[in-house]
Tab-separated table of C-alpha atoms and ligand atoms in Angstrom:
chain	number	residue	atom	x	y	z
A	116	MET	CA	88.930	106.456	168.483
A	117	PRO	CA	88.587	109.660	166.512
A	118	GLN	CA	86.353	109.535	163.504
A	119	LYS	CA	86.701	112.425	161.124
A	120	VAL	CA	86.742	113.452	157.507
A	121	VAL	CA	90.383	113.538	156.405
A	122	TYR	CA	89.855	114.861	152.923
A	123	GLU	CA	87.165	116.681	151.028
A	124	ALA	CA	87.337	118.044	147.529
A	125	LYS	CA	85.254	119.640	144.841
A	126	VAL	CA	85.691	120.278	141.162
A	127	GLU	CA	84.700	123.587	139.609
A	128	TYR	CA	83.171	123.916	136.158
A	129	LEU	CA	83.769	126.995	134.027
A	130	GLN	CA	81.794	128.264	131.069
A	131	ILE	CA	82.064	131.876	129.885
A	132	LEU	CA	80.554	131.769	126.390
A	133	ASP	CA	77.398	129.691	126.169
A	134	GLU	CA	76.037	127.671	123.251
A	135	ASP	CA	74.027	130.652	121.976
A	136	GLY	CA	77.069	132.901	121.858
A	137	ARG	CA	76.159	134.803	125.046
A	138	LEU	CA	79.140	135.973	127.054
A	139	ASP	CA	79.444	136.282	130.828
A	140	THR	CA	81.251	139.612	130.733
A	141	LYS	CA	82.311	139.437	134.368
A	142	LEU	CA	84.060	136.093	133.919
A	143	ALA	CA	85.390	137.162	130.515
A	144	LYS	CA	87.303	140.104	132.032
A	145	ASP	CA	91.026	139.919	131.208
A	146	THR	CA	90.594	136.968	128.874
A	147	LEU	CA	90.220	137.466	125.115
A	148	SER	CA	89.605	140.784	123.374
A	149	ASP	CA	87.019	140.885	120.574
A	150	GLU	CA	89.823	141.256	118.021
A	151	GLU	CA	91.536	138.178	119.398
A	152	VAL	CA	88.273	136.219	119.215
A	153	ARG	CA	87.804	137.302	115.599
A	154	ASP	CA	91.351	136.248	114.684
A	155	LEU	CA	90.965	132.917	116.438
A	156	TYR	CA	87.562	132.349	114.816
A	157	GLU	CA	89.115	132.968	111.390
A	158	LYS	CA	91.713	130.351	112.262
A	159	MET	CA	88.967	127.935	113.288
A	160	VAL	CA	87.415	128.336	109.827
A	161	ILE	CA	90.755	127.487	108.212
A	162	TYR	CA	91.439	124.517	110.465
A	163	ARG	CA	87.908	123.119	110.059
A	164	HIS	CA	88.358	123.292	106.300
A	165	PHE	CA	91.767	121.629	106.598
A	166	ASP	CA	90.092	118.829	108.539
A	167	GLU	CA	87.420	118.329	105.888
A	168	VAL	CA	89.987	118.289	103.102
A	169	ALA	CA	92.169	115.795	105.000
A	170	PHE	CA	89.119	113.532	105.276
A	171	LYS	CA	88.552	113.761	101.519
A	172	LEU	CA	92.211	113.030	100.794
A	173	GLN	CA	91.834	109.769	102.692
A	174	ARG	CA	88.567	108.898	100.976
A	175	SER	CA	90.108	109.473	97.568
A	176	GLY	CA	93.091	107.239	98.354
A	177	ARG	CA	95.615	110.037	98.732
A	178	MET	CA	96.207	109.529	102.459
A	179	GLY	CA	96.404	106.453	104.693
A	180	THR	CA	94.132	107.287	107.575
A	181	TYR	CA	93.062	110.423	109.427
A	182	PRO	CA	91.457	111.269	112.790
A	183	GLN	CA	89.221	114.273	112.316
A	184	ASN	CA	89.566	117.088	114.854
A	185	LYS	CA	86.103	118.443	113.998
A	186	GLY	CA	84.319	119.908	117.012
A	187	GLN	CA	87.410	120.218	119.189
A	188	GLU	CA	88.902	123.358	117.658
A	189	ALA	CA	88.082	125.667	120.575
A	190	ALA	CA	89.768	123.365	123.082
A	191	ALA	CA	92.938	123.198	121.000
A	192	LEU	CA	93.029	126.873	120.042
A	193	GLY	CA	92.061	128.373	123.404
A	194	SER	CA	94.711	126.349	125.207
A	195	GLY	CA	97.364	126.778	122.517
A	196	TYR	CA	96.780	130.522	122.529
A	197	ALA	CA	97.447	130.664	126.274
A	198	ALA	CA	100.857	129.037	125.846
A	199	LYS	CA	103.915	131.090	124.835
A	200	LYS	CA	104.926	130.349	121.259
A	201	GLY	CA	108.578	129.376	120.906
A	202	LYS	CA	108.924	128.993	124.662
A	203	ASP	CA	106.365	126.640	126.158
A	204	PHE	CA	106.476	123.087	124.866
A	205	LEU	CA	103.458	121.314	123.360
A	206	VAL	CA	103.264	117.549	123.784
A	207	PRO	CA	100.280	116.410	121.724
A	208	CYS	CA	98.394	113.274	120.772
A	209	TYR	CA	96.529	113.669	117.471
A	210	ARG	CA	93.374	115.755	117.936
A	211	GLU	CA	94.806	119.215	118.511
A	212	ASN	CA	96.150	120.197	115.105
A	213	ALA	CA	94.934	123.741	115.726
A	214	ALA	CA	97.278	124.232	118.691
A	215	LEU	CA	100.235	122.905	116.693
A	216	PHE	CA	99.467	125.176	113.733
A	217	LEU	CA	99.133	128.133	116.074
A	218	HIS	CA	102.603	127.330	117.417
A	219	GLY	CA	104.083	127.342	113.946
A	220	LEU	CA	103.919	123.775	112.652
A	221	PRO	CA	103.646	123.976	108.841
A	222	MET	CA	100.195	122.555	108.081
A	223	HIS	CA	101.391	120.109	105.460
A	224	TYR	CA	103.422	118.275	108.109
A	225	ILE	CA	100.196	116.868	109.519
A	226	LEU	CA	99.210	115.609	106.060
A	227	LEU	CA	102.661	114.077	105.571
A	228	HIS	CA	102.351	112.318	108.913
A	229	TRP	CA	99.056	110.700	107.921
A	230	MET	CA	100.405	109.903	104.460
A	231	GLY	CA	102.973	107.759	106.274
A	232	ASP	CA	105.857	110.073	105.472
A	233	GLU	CA	108.271	110.361	108.415
A	234	ARG	CA	109.251	113.852	107.336
A	235	GLY	CA	105.925	114.926	108.841
A	236	ASN	CA	107.374	113.967	112.219
A	237	GLN	CA	110.604	115.909	111.860
A	238	ILE	CA	109.472	118.983	113.721
A	239	PRO	CA	111.295	122.185	112.664
A	240	ASP	CA	113.692	123.434	115.357
A	241	ALA	CA	111.762	126.676	115.807
A	242	CYS	CA	108.617	124.766	116.820
A	243	CYS	CA	108.489	123.806	120.482
A	244	MET	CA	106.571	120.556	120.260
A	245	THR	CA	106.943	116.819	119.979
A	246	PRO	CA	105.522	114.888	117.004
A	247	LEU	CA	102.009	113.396	117.194
A	248	SER	CA	101.755	110.495	119.601
A	249	ILE	CA	99.650	107.610	118.364
A	250	PRO	CA	100.325	105.208	121.264
A	251	ILE	CA	97.730	106.392	123.737
A	252	GLY	CA	99.158	108.085	126.816
A	253	THR	CA	102.884	107.747	126.238
A	254	GLN	CA	103.320	111.450	125.511
A	255	MET	CA	102.238	112.465	129.006
A	256	LEU	CA	105.385	110.883	130.423
A	257	HIS	CA	107.444	112.822	127.916
A	258	ALA	CA	105.681	116.009	128.984
A	259	THR	CA	106.486	115.377	132.639
A	260	GLY	CA	110.105	114.665	131.736
A	261	ILE	CA	110.472	117.779	129.598
A	262	ALA	CA	108.904	119.904	132.327
A	263	TRP	CA	111.261	118.364	134.862
A	264	ALA	CA	114.178	119.372	132.653
A	265	PHE	CA	112.839	122.943	132.531
A	266	LYS	CA	112.673	122.944	136.305
A	267	ILE	CA	116.191	121.566	136.766
A	268	ARG	CA	117.576	124.113	134.314
A	269	ARG	CA	115.582	126.883	136.002
A	270	GLU	CA	114.071	127.880	132.673
A	271	GLU	CA	110.793	129.774	132.844
A	272	ARG	CA	109.054	127.372	130.521
A	273	CYS	CA	106.147	124.975	130.807
A	274	THR	CA	104.841	121.970	128.953
A	275	ILE	CA	101.256	121.423	128.003
A	276	THR	CA	100.270	117.923	127.104
A	277	TYR	CA	97.110	116.867	125.292
A	278	PHE	CA	95.297	113.555	125.610
A	279	GLY	CA	91.803	112.121	125.471
A	280	ASP	CA	89.356	110.803	128.045
A	281	GLY	CA	90.329	107.238	127.155
A	282	ALA	CA	93.996	107.965	127.823
A	283	THR	CA	93.198	108.613	131.484
A	284	SER	CA	92.630	104.861	131.902
A	285	GLU	CA	96.197	104.103	130.872
A	286	GLY	CA	98.988	103.345	133.341
A	287	ASP	CA	101.193	105.921	131.630
A	288	PHE	CA	98.726	108.648	132.556
A	289	HIS	CA	98.922	107.794	136.253
A	290	GLU	CA	102.709	107.504	136.223
A	291	ALA	CA	103.083	110.835	134.469
A	292	MET	CA	100.649	112.513	136.867
A	293	ASN	CA	102.312	110.968	139.902
A	294	PHE	CA	105.796	112.126	138.951
A	295	ALA	CA	104.531	115.545	137.909
A	296	GLY	CA	102.865	115.929	141.302
A	297	THR	CA	105.728	114.722	143.443
A	298	LEU	CA	108.384	116.586	141.447
A	299	GLN	CA	106.159	119.679	141.138
A	300	VAL	CA	107.038	120.170	137.499
A	301	PRO	CA	105.658	122.995	135.329
A	302	CYS	CA	103.264	120.883	133.254
A	303	VAL	CA	99.625	121.405	132.311
A	304	PHE	CA	97.698	118.204	131.681
A	305	PHE	CA	95.005	119.059	129.157
A	306	CYS	CA	92.393	116.363	128.680
A	307	GLN	CA	90.092	116.655	125.696
A	308	ASN	CA	87.136	114.718	127.000
A	309	ASN	CA	85.312	114.193	123.720
A	310	GLN	CA	83.000	111.607	125.320
A	311	TRP	CA	84.298	108.652	123.309
A	312	ALA	CA	87.405	106.489	123.047
A	313	ILE	CA	86.733	104.933	119.662
A	314	SER	CA	83.473	103.058	120.479
A	315	VAL	CA	83.798	103.167	124.277
A	316	PRO	CA	81.598	105.856	125.851
A	317	ARG	CA	82.913	107.879	128.736
A	318	GLU	CA	80.524	106.202	131.212
A	319	THR	CA	82.050	102.820	130.433
A	320	GLN	CA	85.563	104.225	130.370
A	321	THR	CA	85.678	105.243	134.028
A	322	ALA	CA	83.594	105.144	137.198
A	323	SER	CA	84.989	108.569	138.057
A	324	GLU	CA	82.196	111.148	137.931
A	325	THR	CA	84.480	113.669	136.254
A	326	ILE	CA	87.849	113.175	134.608
A	327	ALA	CA	89.083	116.306	136.379
A	328	GLN	CA	88.808	114.737	139.823
A	329	LYS	CA	91.449	112.155	138.952
A	330	ALA	CA	94.032	114.923	139.387
A	331	ILE	CA	93.082	115.468	143.012
A	332	ALA	CA	94.760	112.189	143.940
A	333	TYR	CA	98.008	113.547	142.521
A	334	GLY	CA	97.830	116.787	144.465
A	335	MET	CA	97.109	119.026	141.491
A	336	PRO	CA	94.765	121.966	141.106
A	337	THR	CA	92.092	120.815	138.680
A	338	ILE	CA	89.149	122.250	136.787
A	339	GLN	CA	86.492	121.173	134.313
A	340	VAL	CA	85.718	123.656	131.541
A	341	ASP	CA	83.366	123.886	128.601
A	342	GLY	CA	85.814	122.769	125.948
A	343	ASN	CA	83.827	124.378	123.141
A	344	ASP	CA	84.190	127.789	124.752
A	345	MET	CA	87.503	129.468	123.917
A	346	PHE	CA	87.161	131.999	126.720
A	347	ALA	CA	86.886	129.321	129.406
A	348	VAL	CA	89.608	127.159	127.878
A	349	PHE	CA	91.940	130.136	127.506
A	350	LYS	CA	91.368	131.376	131.075
A	351	ALA	CA	91.869	127.972	132.679
A	352	THR	CA	95.007	127.267	130.656
A	353	ARG	CA	96.519	130.706	131.179
A	354	ASP	CA	95.955	130.480	134.936
A	355	ALA	CA	97.475	126.988	135.054
A	356	LEU	CA	100.518	128.088	133.034
A	357	GLU	CA	101.008	131.183	135.176
A	358	ARG	CA	100.896	129.056	138.295
A	359	ALA	CA	103.402	126.616	136.799
A	360	ARG	CA	105.727	129.426	135.739
A	361	LYS	CA	105.746	130.773	139.293
A	362	GLY	CA	106.815	127.406	140.652
A	363	GLY	CA	103.305	126.270	141.558
A	364	GLY	CA	103.681	122.887	139.887
A	365	PRO	CA	101.378	120.982	137.557
A	366	SER	CA	97.655	121.477	136.922
A	367	PHE	CA	94.901	119.555	135.261
A	368	ILE	CA	92.202	120.753	132.865
A	369	GLU	CA	89.299	118.653	131.646
A	370	ALA	CA	87.850	120.254	128.535
A	371	VAL	CA	84.366	118.877	127.957
A	372	THR	CA	83.904	118.637	124.227
A	373	TYR	CA	82.709	116.214	121.579
A	374	ARG	CA	84.161	114.270	118.669
A	375	LEU	CA	81.759	115.330	115.924
A	376	ALA	CA	83.230	112.928	113.356
A	377	ASP	CA	84.142	109.237	113.389
A	378	HIS	CA	87.108	108.179	115.517
A	379	THR	CA	89.231	107.986	112.373
A	380	THR	CA	88.576	107.350	108.715
A	381	ALA	CA	88.827	103.627	109.575
A	382	ASP	CA	85.768	103.878	111.844
A	383	ASP	CA	82.002	104.181	111.373
A	384	ALA	CA	80.543	105.770	114.498
A	385	LYS	CA	76.974	105.302	113.217
A	386	ARG	CA	77.303	101.706	114.323
A	387	TYR	CA	77.583	102.644	117.986
A	388	ARG	CA	76.456	106.237	118.506
A	389	ASP	CA	72.949	107.550	118.966
A	390	PRO	CA	72.271	110.089	116.182
A	391	GLN	CA	70.328	112.231	118.662
A	392	GLU	CA	73.431	112.579	120.819
A	393	VAL	CA	75.450	113.723	117.808
A	394	GLU	CA	72.724	116.168	116.816
A	395	ALA	CA	72.640	117.679	120.312
A	396	TRP	CA	76.402	118.243	120.221
A	397	GLN	CA	76.305	119.684	116.707
A	398	LYS	CA	74.322	122.548	118.231
A	399	LYS	CA	77.235	123.149	120.634
A	400	ASP	CA	79.767	123.324	117.788
A	401	PRO	CA	82.426	125.879	118.754
A	402	LEU	CA	82.344	127.507	115.322
A	403	ILE	CA	78.636	128.251	115.632
A	404	ARG	CA	78.826	129.879	119.042
A	405	HIS	CA	81.910	132.002	118.342
A	406	ARG	CA	80.369	133.197	115.099
A	407	LYS	CA	77.160	134.087	116.958
A	408	TYR	CA	79.189	136.029	119.490
A	409	LEU	CA	81.016	138.017	116.811
A	410	GLU	CA	77.723	138.682	114.998
A	411	SER	CA	76.202	139.996	118.219
A	412	LYS	CA	79.118	142.431	118.412
A	413	GLY	CA	78.579	143.543	114.809
A	414	MET	CA	81.978	142.109	113.889
A	415	TRP	CA	80.836	139.336	111.575
A	416	ASP	CA	78.304	138.719	108.815
A	417	ASP	CA	77.648	136.453	105.824
A	418	GLU	CA	80.013	138.412	103.625
A	419	LYS	CA	82.886	138.074	106.081
A	420	GLN	CA	82.088	134.384	106.432
A	421	ALA	CA	82.247	133.900	102.648
A	422	GLU	CA	85.584	135.753	102.550
A	423	ALA	CA	86.980	133.650	105.395
A	424	GLU	CA	85.891	130.431	103.702
A	425	ALA	CA	87.404	131.485	100.378
A	426	ARG	CA	90.663	132.312	102.162
A	427	ALA	CA	90.601	128.970	103.959
A	428	LYS	CA	90.096	127.164	100.655
A	429	LYS	CA	93.080	128.899	99.098
A	430	ILE	CA	95.360	128.252	102.067
A	431	VAL	CA	94.438	124.579	102.292
A	432	GLN	CA	94.889	124.091	98.537
A	433	GLU	CA	98.463	125.291	98.941
A	434	VAL	CA	98.959	123.015	101.947
A	435	VAL	CA	97.813	119.957	99.977
A	436	LYS	CA	100.084	120.968	97.111
A	437	ALA	CA	103.040	121.206	99.487
A	438	ALA	CA	102.343	117.725	100.876
A	439	GLU	CA	101.783	116.073	97.526
A	440	SER	CA	104.570	117.697	95.570
A	441	ILE	CA	107.336	116.698	97.952
A	442	GLU	CA	109.658	114.104	96.478
A	443	LYS	CA	108.612	110.590	97.548
A	444	PRO	CA	110.666	109.199	100.428
A	445	ARG	CA	112.984	106.271	99.751
A	446	PRO	CA	112.062	103.074	101.624
A	447	GLU	CA	115.670	102.948	102.884
A	448	ASP	CA	114.990	106.141	104.847
A	449	MET	CA	113.195	104.126	107.513
A	450	PHE	CA	116.595	102.985	108.784
A	451	ASP	CA	117.916	106.508	109.166
A	452	SER	CA	116.422	108.334	112.122
A	453	THR	CA	116.348	105.958	115.073
A	454	PHE	CA	119.974	104.954	115.675
A	455	ALA	CA	123.085	107.112	115.586
A	456	GLU	CA	124.933	103.944	114.560
A	457	LEU	CA	122.868	101.286	112.888
A	458	PRO	CA	123.127	97.848	114.583
A	459	GLN	CA	124.520	95.028	112.404
A	460	GLU	CA	121.146	93.322	112.058
A	461	LEU	CA	119.567	96.489	110.694
A	462	ILE	CA	122.522	97.029	108.354
A	463	ARG	CA	121.827	93.541	107.015
A	464	GLN	CA	118.136	94.319	106.650
A	465	ARG	CA	118.841	97.561	104.841
A	466	GLU	CA	121.252	95.899	102.441
A	467	THR	CA	118.919	93.030	101.655
A	468	MET	CA	115.573	94.762	101.874
A	469	ARG	CA	114.976	94.562	98.160
A	470	THR	CA	116.036	90.996	97.713
A	471	CYS	CA	114.752	88.873	100.555
A	472	SER	CA	111.547	90.506	101.784
A	473	LEU	CA	108.403	88.509	101.319
A	474	GLY	CA	106.494	89.758	98.339
A	475	GLN	CA	109.549	91.115	96.548
A	476	ASN	CA	110.448	89.562	93.267
A	477	PRO	CA	114.223	89.174	93.231
A	478	ASP	CA	114.109	88.796	89.467
A	479	GLN	CA	112.931	92.346	89.167
A	480	LEU	CA	115.388	94.535	87.327
A	481	GLY	CA	118.211	95.600	89.622
A	482	LEU	CA	117.168	93.376	92.520
A	483	ARG	CA	119.239	90.295	91.786
A	484	THR	CA	121.806	90.757	94.572
A	485	GLN	CA	121.814	87.887	97.022
A	486	PRO	CA	121.513	88.635	100.795
A	487	GLN	CA	124.881	89.443	102.327
A	488	SER	CA	125.805	87.434	105.375
A	489	VAL	CA	127.266	89.469	108.222
B	245	TPP	C1	98.639	102.183	123.950
B	245	TPP	C2	97.535	102.144	122.958
B	245	TPP	N1	96.481	101.322	123.162
B	245	TPP	C3	95.463	101.292	122.265
B	245	TPP	C4	95.507	102.070	121.137
B	245	TPP	C5	94.372	102.036	120.134
B	245	TPP	N2	93.600	103.290	120.231
B	245	TPP	C6	93.790	104.272	119.336
B	245	TPP	S1	92.855	105.609	119.689
B	245	TPP	C7	92.184	104.863	121.027
B	245	TPP	C8	91.153	105.581	121.863
B	245	TPP	C9	91.662	106.823	122.482
B	245	TPP	O1	90.608	107.519	123.095
B	245	TPP	P1	90.830	108.895	123.766
B	245	TPP	O2	92.020	108.870	124.641
B	245	TPP	O3	89.544	109.295	124.397
B	245	TPP	O4	91.193	109.866	122.539
B	245	TPP	P2	90.276	110.290	121.294
B	245	TPP	O5	90.623	109.349	120.177
B	245	TPP	O6	88.853	110.190	121.692
B	245	TPP	O7	90.684	111.670	120.966
B	245	TPP	C10	92.693	103.583	121.197
B	245	TPP	C11	92.286	102.670	122.280
B	245	TPP	C12	96.630	102.894	120.953
B	245	TPP	N3	96.760	103.697	119.894
B	245	TPP	N4	97.627	102.913	121.866
B	246	MG	MG1	88.050	110.520	123.620
């Protein structure tokens, strides 16, 4: 009986810019120019400020809940920058605002979404992306489906879908990966491994040594990158998209990063996270290392930082104004966007919503109508 090894695999790790802002110039060749890094860093400053303001809006009762993106900006921006705006399709979860903004989503849409206003989910036609996906993992199936459509139509377009480490334990993840692999669709699976799924640490989440290796079972090229390094993220994503565009099928990227804030504003991570772990990752903050890099090139200093922060403040003030000055939605609107023709039961609910819901006082002015029977 023959005894042999039938399969062997390895997973590569890529870092180009280290925590101290030192660049591996050989690996950085043909990635980002210094001007591009400066522009992207300026965007990081804006998006970090947006994140902090969103947090404060929730704390002051002006927004329902919010999952901070803090610490994951390089992963979102580096990958988003590699994708073609207006052509490639982004299929996000909720921790890659930066990529969506880069691809043209008006920033106040994200605030509207978290304020519970459905208009935040009505993506403008010019933006190639789906709305945020809160059910964990469902968007990956959409990404596979959209990429399949691109393939059938012979369009030179790709999807890139974002999800967390926790999402890779979901059935949807495996189904999406399986179909993407067998159908060879042009989709990049971009996992933001931020080490935590709410209070579940990565070690408890999976017995897999890396998240990246999960893709091997689905026949995909896969790589693990330093997710706080825009050079590495950009290179891995660009290569994966190029391969997909040439008919090379799907790829997987595990971006190793860290959720510097709580899971959402409804969470208190101090109850389950070691402060020393958080401190160690704060030193790897993508904003710190990209600033250090630009400073080492003589392209950044305290004055430029102050200017960038002032600009960010002004931009975000306008964004908040746009979200808060929009006319309040009517409760009836919730019946509008799901069905082309509203089923009878929902027609009944819409017509009686102000008169027979629990907690409504039918004696209130204008609410005396009795429920209509249908
Ligand atoms: C299908 C589904 N199950 C459970 C939840 C509740 N939930 C919200 S976020 C989350 C953890 C997700 O972790 P991960 O995928 O690592 O993403 P992260 O929040 O860390 O970015 C869970 C379990 C959900 N939203 N959807
Ligand atoms: Mg996570």
